DNA sequence: TGAATCATGTAAACAGTTACATGATTGG
DNA sequence: CCAATCATGTAACTGTTTACATGATTCA
């Protein structure tokens, strides 16, 4: 049998799920909603990942499950964080090195090798990225958050969006001015 | 036998390698050096990936190989971009949608769930990220680049580094002021 | 009637990483 | 003599995604 030691490192998705559970017990379905509403813009696992991760967390003693029968709704499994789970999350935050960033940026790759392509199409890609950033900015600007940690992530989102917008505007201008 | 259609989408690493080959014929070893000196800070595949990708590109007709015997040095395989390869790269740049960004940021996850951990350790993580960004900025500031596309990626790096530094400074200050 | 929501998963594939392996040559 | 550079790979693994599957209920 496979005995997994408690000190084995969490995957990022496992840590994210434990983190969400630290806000209270939830089902897999609830977690998916939560992700969208909170960490969604910097962490978005596939739903199948969430369902894959949950039983593993239970096996490792990081979470407990309780089956909840519902009438009028399908039954659900509600997971809650255990003390060991909270410790594991703490360890992950404190000890797991965060990989250096900026990492893997396909758009930049397109720009860097952009001379072989149509400049108009390239500009359109950049414009699209800018529109996304503008939408993110408006979305984040409207959030009133009183938790310090959540506020910091929002502020990062705003800082990031601002950087994208400034960069994109200039890039759009300069690439439009170049012959194609 | 497995017949791969020419129109199958490139992986990002394949596109990156084709892009590098568009600057002239190179061996796998050369490509690794190139990555470090150019796209390295936003695209860094493992070396084994490069060697895995190259024969695949040849199979698909996107690159040609030539074995070069060297005395005083191990032999090497020099790859060059074919016309089909250039077309594939162009198609990738123009047609493959670039995944929205910011995507997958483990440090932000740490910050968001940071209240369960030691604030000092958290601040240290952020400080570390800031130091990386400051190093990146100094590195990029020194580059004199006359190619427009390359210059745009450098400018993004500077914009990004600036955003990280501003954000981190404030986060460090605010988290240090909070009780742990 | 039919789309959206609630609710949970399986199977297969995939891109990419880590660790390992080999061996010659050059320069301090 | 030893570390670094040149040069190329294989094997095993892993985290994650995509596509598929099921079925009840609510609301327009």
GROMACS .gro file of C-alpha atoms (C1' of nucleotides) in nm:
model
  416
    1UNK     CA    1   0.000   0.000   0.000
    2UNK     CA    2   0.108   0.354  -0.060
    3UNK     CA    3   0.175   0.530   0.263
    4UNK     CA    4   0.205   0.900   0.204
    5UNK     CA    5   0.400   1.085   0.466
    6UNK     CA    6   0.231   1.382   0.621
    7UNK     CA    7   0.526   1.606   0.542
    8UNK     CA    8   0.504   1.555   0.166
    9UNK     CA    9   0.468   1.893   0.000
   10UNK     CA   10   0.130   2.015  -0.107
   11UNK     CA   11   0.063   2.093  -0.469
   12UNK     CA   12  -0.044   2.450  -0.535
   13UNK     CA   13  -0.400   2.343  -0.603
   14UNK     CA   14  -0.412   2.146  -0.278
   15UNK     CA   15  -0.290   2.452  -0.093
   16UNK     CA   16  -0.549   2.669  -0.266
   17UNK     CA   17  -0.827   2.431  -0.170
   18UNK     CA   18  -0.708   2.413   0.191
   19UNK     CA   19  -0.694   2.790   0.190
   20UNK     CA   20  -1.052   2.818   0.073
   21UNK     CA   21  -1.160   2.562   0.333
   22UNK     CA   22  -0.993   2.778   0.597
   23UNK     CA   23  -1.281   3.021   0.540
   24UNK     CA   24  -1.529   2.754   0.642
   25UNK     CA   25  -1.666   2.410   0.538
   26UNK     CA   26  -1.767   2.376   0.177
   27UNK     CA   27  -1.857   2.126  -0.094
   28UNK     CA   28  -1.661   2.087  -0.415
   29UNK     CA   29  -1.931   2.279  -0.590
   30UNK     CA   30  -1.912   2.562  -0.340
   31UNK     CA   31  -1.537   2.576  -0.383
   32UNK     CA   32  -1.573   2.630  -0.754
   33UNK     CA   33  -1.801   2.926  -0.691
   34UNK     CA   34  -1.560   3.058  -0.433
   35UNK     CA   35  -1.268   3.043  -0.669
   36UNK     CA   36  -1.450   3.254  -0.923
   37UNK     CA   37  -1.539   3.514  -0.664
   38UNK     CA   38  -1.204   3.536  -0.489
   39UNK     CA   39  -0.876   3.390  -0.610
   40UNK     CA   40  -1.017   3.331  -0.959
   41UNK     CA   41  -0.807   3.588  -1.133
   42UNK     CA   42  -0.478   3.450  -1.017
   43UNK     CA   43  -0.567   3.086  -0.956
   44UNK     CA   44  -0.824   2.888  -1.150
   45UNK     CA   45  -0.802   2.508  -1.141
   46UNK     CA   46  -1.029   2.296  -1.361
   47UNK     CA   47  -1.331   2.171  -1.174
   48UNK     CA   48  -1.220   1.811  -1.217
   49UNK     CA   49  -0.902   1.906  -1.034
   50UNK     CA   50  -1.097   2.022  -0.733
   51UNK     CA   51  -1.288   1.697  -0.715
   52UNK     CA   52  -0.964   1.505  -0.758
   53UNK     CA   53  -0.790   1.695  -0.481
   54UNK     CA   54  -1.059   1.675  -0.213
   55UNK     CA   55  -1.049   1.300  -0.138
   56UNK     CA   56  -0.672   1.317  -0.134
   57UNK     CA   57  -0.684   1.583   0.135
   58UNK     CA   58  -0.914   1.362   0.340
   59UNK     CA   59  -0.680   1.064   0.300
   60UNK     CA   60  -0.394   1.273   0.429
   61UNK     CA   61  -0.594   1.391   0.727
   62UNK     CA   62  -0.600   1.751   0.609
   63UNK     CA   63  -0.976   1.761   0.568
   64UNK     CA   64  -1.286   1.584   0.692
   65UNK     CA   65  -1.595   1.500   0.490
   66UNK     CA   66  -1.956   1.486   0.588
   67UNK     CA   67  -2.223   1.362   0.349
   68UNK     CA   68  -2.519   1.591   0.353
   69UNK     CA   69  -2.846   1.454   0.220
   70UNK     CA   70  -3.062   1.721   0.065
   71UNK     CA   71  -3.413   1.700  -0.060
   72UNK     CA   72  -3.489   1.906  -0.367
   73UNK     CA   73  -3.116   1.900  -0.441
   74UNK     CA   74  -2.855   1.634  -0.508
   75UNK     CA   75  -2.670   1.516  -0.199
   76UNK     CA   76  -2.340   1.678  -0.139
   77UNK     CA   77  -2.013   1.617   0.043
   78UNK     CA   78  -1.910   1.897   0.269
   79UNK     CA   79  -1.542   1.925   0.351
   80UNK     CA   80  -1.390   2.100   0.649
   81UNK     CA   81  -1.031   2.185   0.734
   82UNK     CA   82  -0.869   1.980   1.012
   83UNK     CA   83  -0.601   2.106   1.246
   84UNK     CA   84  -0.347   1.906   1.047
   85UNK     CA   85  -0.480   2.071   0.733
   86UNK     CA   86  -0.432   2.416   0.878
   87UNK     CA   87  -0.077   2.325   0.977
   88UNK     CA   88  -0.006   2.192   0.628
   89UNK     CA   89  -0.136   2.514   0.475
   90UNK     CA   90   0.077   2.718   0.712
   91UNK     CA   91   0.381   2.509   0.619
   92UNK     CA   92   0.307   2.553   0.250
   93UNK     CA   93   0.280   2.929   0.283
   94UNK     CA   94   0.592   2.959   0.490
   95UNK     CA   95   0.822   2.696   0.345
   96UNK     CA   96   0.733   2.622  -0.015
   97UNK     CA   97   0.934   2.856  -0.234
   98UNK     CA   98   0.718   3.061  -0.469
   99UNK     CA   99   0.851   3.022  -0.823
  100UNK     CA  100   0.995   3.342  -0.965
  101UNK     CA  101   0.768   3.549  -1.178
  102UNK     CA  102   0.717   3.662  -1.463
  103UNK     CA  103   0.706   3.313  -1.593
  104UNK     CA  104   0.572   3.172  -1.917
  105UNK     CA  105   0.414   3.455  -2.101
  106UNK     CA  106   0.296   3.338  -2.445
  107UNK     CA  107   0.183   3.686  -2.549
  108UNK     CA  108   0.535   3.818  -2.499
  109UNK     CA  109   0.664   3.529  -2.706
  110UNK     CA  110   0.431   3.640  -2.984
  111UNK     CA  111   0.559   3.994  -2.957
  112UNK     CA  112   0.922   3.890  -2.947
  113UNK     CA  113   0.893   3.681  -3.262
  114UNK     CA  114   0.631   3.911  -3.405
  115UNK     CA  115   0.822   4.022  -3.710
  116UNK     CA  116   0.732   3.705  -3.898
  117UNK     CA  117   0.360   3.775  -3.857
  118UNK     CA  118   0.111   4.038  -3.960
  119UNK     CA  119   0.161   4.347  -3.747
  120UNK     CA  120  -0.211   4.418  -3.754
  121UNK     CA  121  -0.292   4.081  -3.603
  122UNK     CA  122  -0.021   4.129  -3.345
  123UNK     CA  123  -0.161   4.466  -3.247
  124UNK     CA  124  -0.502   4.308  -3.217
  125UNK     CA  125  -0.365   4.049  -2.971
  126UNK     CA  126  -0.215   4.326  -2.762
  127UNK     CA  127  -0.532   4.532  -2.776
  128UNK     CA  128  -0.726   4.229  -2.657
  129UNK     CA  129  -0.492   4.189  -2.362
  130UNK     CA  130  -0.542   4.555  -2.281
  131UNK     CA  131  -0.920   4.521  -2.290
  132UNK     CA  132  -0.898   4.226  -2.050
  133UNK     CA  133  -0.684   4.435  -1.819
  134UNK     CA  134  -0.924   4.726  -1.836
  135UNK     CA  135  -1.212   4.498  -1.749
  136UNK     CA  136  -1.015   4.349  -1.460
  137UNK     CA  137  -0.935   4.696  -1.334
  138UNK     CA  138  -1.298   4.809  -1.335
  139UNK     CA  139  -1.397   4.488  -1.163
  140UNK     CA  140  -1.134   4.522  -0.893
  141UNK     CA  141  -1.195   4.891  -0.842
  142UNK     CA  142  -1.548   4.823  -0.730
  143UNK     CA  143  -1.461   4.572  -0.460
  144UNK     CA  144  -1.471   4.702  -0.105
  145UNK     CA  145  -1.258   4.467   0.096
  146UNK     CA  146  -1.180   4.502   0.463
  147UNK     CA  147  -0.953   4.200   0.503
  148UNK     CA  148  -0.594   4.315   0.472
  149UNK     CA  149  -0.468   4.009   0.288
  150UNK     CA  150  -0.746   4.010   0.033
  151UNK     CA  151  -0.695   4.383  -0.014
  152UNK     CA  152  -0.330   4.328  -0.094
  153UNK     CA  153  -0.412   4.082  -0.370
  154UNK     CA  154  -0.662   4.328  -0.515
  155UNK     CA  155  -0.401   4.597  -0.507
  156UNK     CA  156  -0.168   4.370  -0.697
  157UNK     CA  157  -0.436   4.313  -0.955
  158UNK     CA  158  -0.474   4.688  -0.999
  159UNK     CA  159  -0.102   4.745  -1.020
  160UNK     CA  160  -0.072   4.465  -1.272
  161UNK     CA  161  -0.364   4.586  -1.481
  162UNK     CA  162  -0.217   4.936  -1.486
  163UNK     CA  163   0.116   4.800  -1.608
  164UNK     CA  164  -0.053   4.602  -1.886
  165UNK     CA  165  -0.259   4.899  -1.998
  166UNK     CA  166   0.032   5.140  -2.008
  167UNK     CA  167   0.250   4.890  -2.189
  168UNK     CA  168  -0.015   4.786  -2.436
  169UNK     CA  169  -0.109   5.142  -2.532
  170UNK     CA  170   0.246   5.223  -2.617
  171UNK     CA  171   0.305   4.895  -2.798
  172UNK     CA  172  -0.010   4.940  -3.002
  173UNK     CA  173   0.102   5.285  -3.103
  174UNK     CA  174   0.453   5.184  -3.197
  175UNK     CA  175   0.353   4.874  -3.388
  176UNK     CA  176   0.085   5.057  -3.581
  177UNK     CA  177   0.344   5.308  -3.687
  178UNK     CA  178   0.579   5.043  -3.822
  179UNK     CA  179   0.542   4.917  -4.175
  180UNK     CA  180   0.398   4.569  -4.216
  181UNK     CA  181   0.161   0.462  -3.803
  182UNK     CA  182   0.078   0.800  -3.653
  183UNK     CA  183   0.028   1.057  -3.919
  184UNK     CA  184   0.032   1.404  -3.770
  185UNK     CA  185  -0.146   1.662  -3.975
  186UNK     CA  186   0.047   1.971  -4.056
  187UNK     CA  187  -0.222   2.191  -3.914
  188UNK     CA  188  -0.204   2.049  -3.561
  189UNK     CA  189  -0.139   2.333  -3.320
  190UNK     CA  190   0.209   2.398  -3.195
  191UNK     CA  191   0.285   2.380  -2.827
  192UNK     CA  192   0.422   2.699  -2.681
  193UNK     CA  193   0.768   2.549  -2.650
  194UNK     CA  194   0.761   2.436  -3.012
  195UNK     CA  195   0.665   2.788  -3.115
  196UNK     CA  196   0.943   2.934  -2.902
  197UNK     CA  197   1.199   2.703  -3.060
  198UNK     CA  198   1.078   2.783  -3.411
  199UNK     CA  199   1.099   3.149  -3.319
  200UNK     CA  200   1.457   3.116  -3.208
  201UNK     CA  201   1.540   2.923  -3.523
  202UNK     CA  202   1.394   3.210  -3.724
  203UNK     CA  203   1.703   3.406  -3.618
  204UNK     CA  204   1.925   3.150  -3.788
  205UNK     CA  205   2.032   2.783  -3.773
  206UNK     CA  206   2.130   2.652  -3.433
  207UNK     CA  207   2.199   2.337  -3.234
  208UNK     CA  208   2.000   2.239  -2.926
  209UNK     CA  209   2.288   2.359  -2.718
  210UNK     CA  210   2.293   2.696  -2.892
  211UNK     CA  211   1.920   2.731  -2.836
  212UNK     CA  212   1.963   2.690  -2.463
  213UNK     CA  213   2.218   2.970  -2.459
  214UNK     CA  214   1.986   3.183  -2.672
  215UNK     CA  215   1.694   3.135  -2.438
  216UNK     CA  216   1.895   3.260  -2.145
  217UNK     CA  217   2.005   3.567  -2.334
  218UNK     CA  218   1.673   3.660  -2.489
  219UNK     CA  219   1.334   3.517  -2.398
  220UNK     CA  220   1.468   3.363  -2.078
  221UNK     CA  221   1.282   3.586  -1.841
  222UNK     CA  222   0.941   3.507  -1.980
  223UNK     CA  223   0.999   3.165  -2.133
  224UNK     CA  224   1.239   2.905  -1.997
  225UNK     CA  225   1.185   2.543  -2.098
  226UNK     CA  226   1.394   2.266  -1.942
  227UNK     CA  227   1.682   2.166  -2.161
  228UNK     CA  228   1.540   1.818  -2.201
  229UNK     CA  229   1.231   1.980  -2.350
  230UNK     CA  230   1.435   2.147  -2.619
  231UNK     CA  231   1.597   1.821  -2.719
  232UNK     CA  232   1.257   1.653  -2.719
  233UNK     CA  233   1.099   1.919  -2.934
  234UNK     CA  234   1.364   1.942  -3.206
  235UNK     CA  235   1.322   1.598  -3.370
  236UNK     CA  236   0.946   1.649  -3.358
  237UNK     CA  237   0.980   1.969  -3.557
  238UNK     CA  238   1.187   1.785  -3.815
  239UNK     CA  239   0.928   1.508  -3.842
  240UNK     CA  240   0.661   1.764  -3.909
  241UNK     CA  241   0.868   1.935  -4.173
  242UNK     CA  242   0.909   2.254  -3.975
  243UNK     CA  243   1.284   2.221  -3.941
  244UNK     CA  244   1.576   2.054  -4.113
  245UNK     CA  245   1.879   1.897  -3.945
  246UNK     CA  246   2.235   1.875  -4.052
  247UNK     CA  247   2.490   1.675  -3.857
  248UNK     CA  248   2.807   1.869  -3.814
  249UNK     CA  249   3.119   1.675  -3.730
  250UNK     CA  250   3.363   1.877  -3.524
  251UNK     CA  251   3.711   1.795  -3.418
  252UNK     CA  252   3.808   1.914  -3.074
  253UNK     CA  253   3.435   1.926  -2.991
  254UNK     CA  254   3.150   1.677  -2.983
  255UNK     CA  255   2.953   1.654  -3.305
  256UNK     CA  256   2.637   1.853  -3.314
  257UNK     CA  257   2.306   1.865  -3.495
  258UNK     CA  258   2.227   2.200  -3.643
  259UNK     CA  259   1.863   2.278  -3.706
  260UNK     CA  260   1.727   2.533  -3.948
  261UNK     CA  261   1.379   2.666  -4.002
  262UNK     CA  262   1.197   2.550  -4.317
  263UNK     CA  263   0.941   2.752  -4.506
  264UNK     CA  264   0.670   2.533  -4.354
  265UNK     CA  265   0.818   2.605  -4.013
  266UNK     CA  266   0.802   2.977  -4.070
  267UNK     CA  267   0.440   2.944  -4.180
  268UNK     CA  268   0.358   2.738  -3.872
  269UNK     CA  269   0.518   2.999  -3.650
  270UNK     CA  270   0.324   3.273  -3.825
  271UNK     CA  271   0.001   3.076  -3.778
  272UNK     CA  272   0.079   3.022  -3.410
  273UNK     CA  273   0.141   3.390  -3.353
  274UNK     CA  274  -0.166   3.498  -3.542
  275UNK     CA  275  -0.419   3.228  -3.460
  276UNK     CA  276  -0.337   3.059  -3.130
  277UNK     CA  277  -0.518   3.251  -2.857
  278UNK     CA  278  -0.284   3.372  -2.585
  279UNK     CA  279  -0.420   3.259  -2.247
  280UNK     CA  280  -0.536   3.547  -2.031
  281UNK     CA  281  -0.295   3.674  -1.778
  282UNK     CA  282  -0.236   3.710  -1.476
  283UNK     CA  283  -0.256   3.340  -1.440
  284UNK     CA  284  -0.140   3.107  -1.166
  285UNK     CA  285   0.039   3.322  -0.915
  286UNK     CA  286   0.139   3.114  -0.612
  287UNK     CA  287   0.278   3.413  -0.425
  288UNK     CA  288  -0.060   3.585  -0.439
  289UNK     CA  289  -0.216   3.267  -0.309
  290UNK     CA  290   0.021   3.285  -0.015
  291UNK     CA  291  -0.075   3.645   0.049
  292UNK     CA  292  -0.446   3.579   0.014
  293UNK     CA  293  -0.441   3.298   0.269
  294UNK     CA  294  -0.163   3.462   0.462
  295UNK     CA  295  -0.347   3.514   0.786
  296UNK     CA  296  -0.289   3.151   0.890
  297UNK     CA  297   0.088   3.195   0.865
  298UNK     CA  298   0.360   3.402   1.028
  299UNK     CA  299   0.341   3.758   0.897
  300UNK     CA  300   0.717   3.789   0.918
  301UNK     CA  301   0.769   3.494   0.690
  302UNK     CA  302   0.509   3.628   0.452
  303UNK     CA  303   0.680   3.965   0.439
  304UNK     CA  304   1.006   3.788   0.368
  305UNK     CA  305   0.850   3.611   0.068
  306UNK     CA  306   0.729   3.942  -0.067
  307UNK     CA  307   1.062   4.109  -0.005
  308UNK     CA  308   1.229   3.829  -0.197
  309UNK     CA  309   0.999   3.884  -0.490
  310UNK     CA  310   1.083   4.253  -0.480
  311UNK     CA  311   1.456   4.182  -0.484
  312UNK     CA  312   1.408   3.961  -0.789
  313UNK     CA  313   1.216   4.237  -0.960
  314UNK     CA  314   1.482   4.494  -0.873
  315UNK     CA  315   1.750   4.266  -1.018
  316UNK     CA  316   1.544   4.214  -1.332
  317UNK     CA  317   1.498   4.588  -1.368
  318UNK     CA  318   1.868   4.662  -1.342
  319UNK     CA  319   1.939   4.387  -1.591
  320UNK     CA  320   1.685   4.512  -1.842
  321UNK     CA  321   1.779   4.875  -1.800
  322UNK     CA  322   2.126   4.804  -1.930
  323UNK     CA  323   2.017   4.640  -2.253
  324UNK     CA  324   2.041   4.851  -2.566
  325UNK     CA  325   1.811   4.692  -2.817
  326UNK     CA  326   1.742   4.824  -3.162
  327UNK     CA  327   1.489   4.563  -3.273
  328UNK     CA  328   1.141   4.698  -3.210
  329UNK     CA  329   0.985   4.369  -3.105
  330UNK     CA  330   1.260   4.282  -2.864
  331UNK     CA  331   1.243   4.634  -2.723
  332UNK     CA  332   0.874   4.595  -2.655
  333UNK     CA  333   0.931   4.282  -2.448
  334UNK     CA  334   1.200   4.459  -2.252
  335UNK     CA  335   0.965   4.745  -2.189
  336UNK     CA  336   0.709   4.501  -2.058
  337UNK     CA  337   0.968   4.357  -1.824
  338UNK     CA  338   1.042   4.705  -1.691
  339UNK     CA  339   0.676   4.789  -1.651
  340UNK     CA  340   0.617   4.459  -1.475
  341UNK     CA  341   0.916   4.498  -1.247
  342UNK     CA  342   0.799   4.845  -1.155
  343UNK     CA  343   0.456   4.716  -1.065
  344UNK     CA  344   0.602   4.440  -0.847
  345UNK     CA  345   0.834   4.678  -0.667
  346UNK     CA  346   0.567   4.937  -0.593
  347UNK     CA  347   0.324   4.671  -0.477
  348UNK     CA  348   0.576   4.485  -0.267
  349UNK     CA  349   0.701   4.794  -0.087
  350UNK     CA  350   0.353   4.886   0.020
  351UNK     CA  351   0.261   4.529   0.113
  352UNK     CA  352   0.577   4.492   0.320
  353UNK     CA  353   0.497   4.812   0.505
  354UNK     CA  354   0.135   4.724   0.573
  355UNK     CA  355   0.203   4.368   0.679
  356UNK     CA  356   0.485   4.470   0.910
  357UNK     CA  357   0.248   4.709   1.083
  358UNK     CA  358  -0.010   4.439   1.146
  359UNK     CA  359   0.009   4.224   1.454
  360UNK     CA  360   0.118   3.864   1.401
  361DT     C1'  361  -4.011   2.296  -2.339
  362DG     C1'  362  -3.564   2.387  -2.260
  363DA     C1'  363  -3.184   2.626  -2.060
  364DA     C1'  364  -2.950   2.707  -1.633
  365DT     C1'  365  -2.818   2.555  -1.190
  366DC     C1'  366  -2.699   2.207  -0.857
  367DA     C1'  367  -2.378   1.829  -0.783
  368DT     C1'  368  -1.999   1.493  -0.870
  369DG     C1'  369  -1.697   1.268  -1.091
  370DT     C1'  370  -1.398   0.937  -1.467
  371DA     C1'  371  -1.067   0.857  -1.851
  372DA     C1'  372  -0.733   0.988  -2.141
  373DA     C1'  373  -0.411   1.277  -2.284
  374DC     C1'  374  -0.053   1.633  -2.248
  375DA     C1'  375   0.307   1.963  -2.167
  376DG     C1'  376   0.666   1.999  -1.903
  377DT     C1'  377   0.999   1.901  -1.503
  378DT     C1'  378   1.358   1.645  -1.240
  379DA     C1'  379   1.700   1.340  -1.210
  380DC     C1'  380   2.014   1.071  -1.432
  381DA     C1'  381   2.363   0.946  -1.782
  382DT     C1'  382   2.775   0.994  -2.084
  383DG     C1'  383   3.205   1.169  -2.249
  384DA     C1'  384   3.541   1.475  -2.459
  385DT     C1'  385   3.797   1.920  -2.418
  386DT     C1'  386   3.956   2.355  -2.232
  387DG     C1'  387   4.146   2.664  -1.890
  388DG     C1'  388   4.295   2.792  -1.434
  389DC     C1'  389   4.403   1.800  -1.118
  390DC     C1'  390   3.954   1.973  -1.130
  391DA     C1'  391   3.590   2.257  -1.263
  392DA     C1'  392   3.359   2.439  -1.646
  393DT     C1'  393   3.208   2.409  -2.110
  394DC     C1'  394   3.050   2.159  -2.507
  395DA     C1'  395   2.692   1.840  -2.652
  396DT     C1'  396   2.284   1.527  -2.637
  397DG     C1'  397   1.973   1.281  -2.463
  398DT     C1'  398   1.644   0.902  -2.169
  399DA     C1'  399   1.319   0.761  -1.798
  400DA     C1'  400   1.007   0.847  -1.477
  401DC     C1'  401   0.694   1.129  -1.306
  402DT     C1'  402   0.350   1.497  -1.208
  403DG     C1'  403   0.019   1.839  -1.213
  404DT     C1'  404  -0.331   1.980  -1.489
  405DT     C1'  405  -0.656   2.005  -1.874
  406DT     C1'  406  -1.020   1.845  -2.193
  407DA     C1'  407  -1.382   1.583  -2.299
  408DC     C1'  408  -1.723   1.295  -2.146
  409DA     C1'  409  -2.090   1.130  -1.836
  410DT     C1'  410  -2.503   1.144  -1.532
  411DG     C1'  411  -2.924   1.315  -1.337
  412DA     C1'  412  -3.235   1.600  -1.067
  413DT     C1'  413  -3.450   2.063  -1.014
  414DT     C1'  414  -3.571   2.540  -1.096
  415DC     C1'  415  -3.716   2.917  -1.374
  416DA     C1'  416  -3.841   3.172  -1.784
   0.00000   0.00000   0.00000
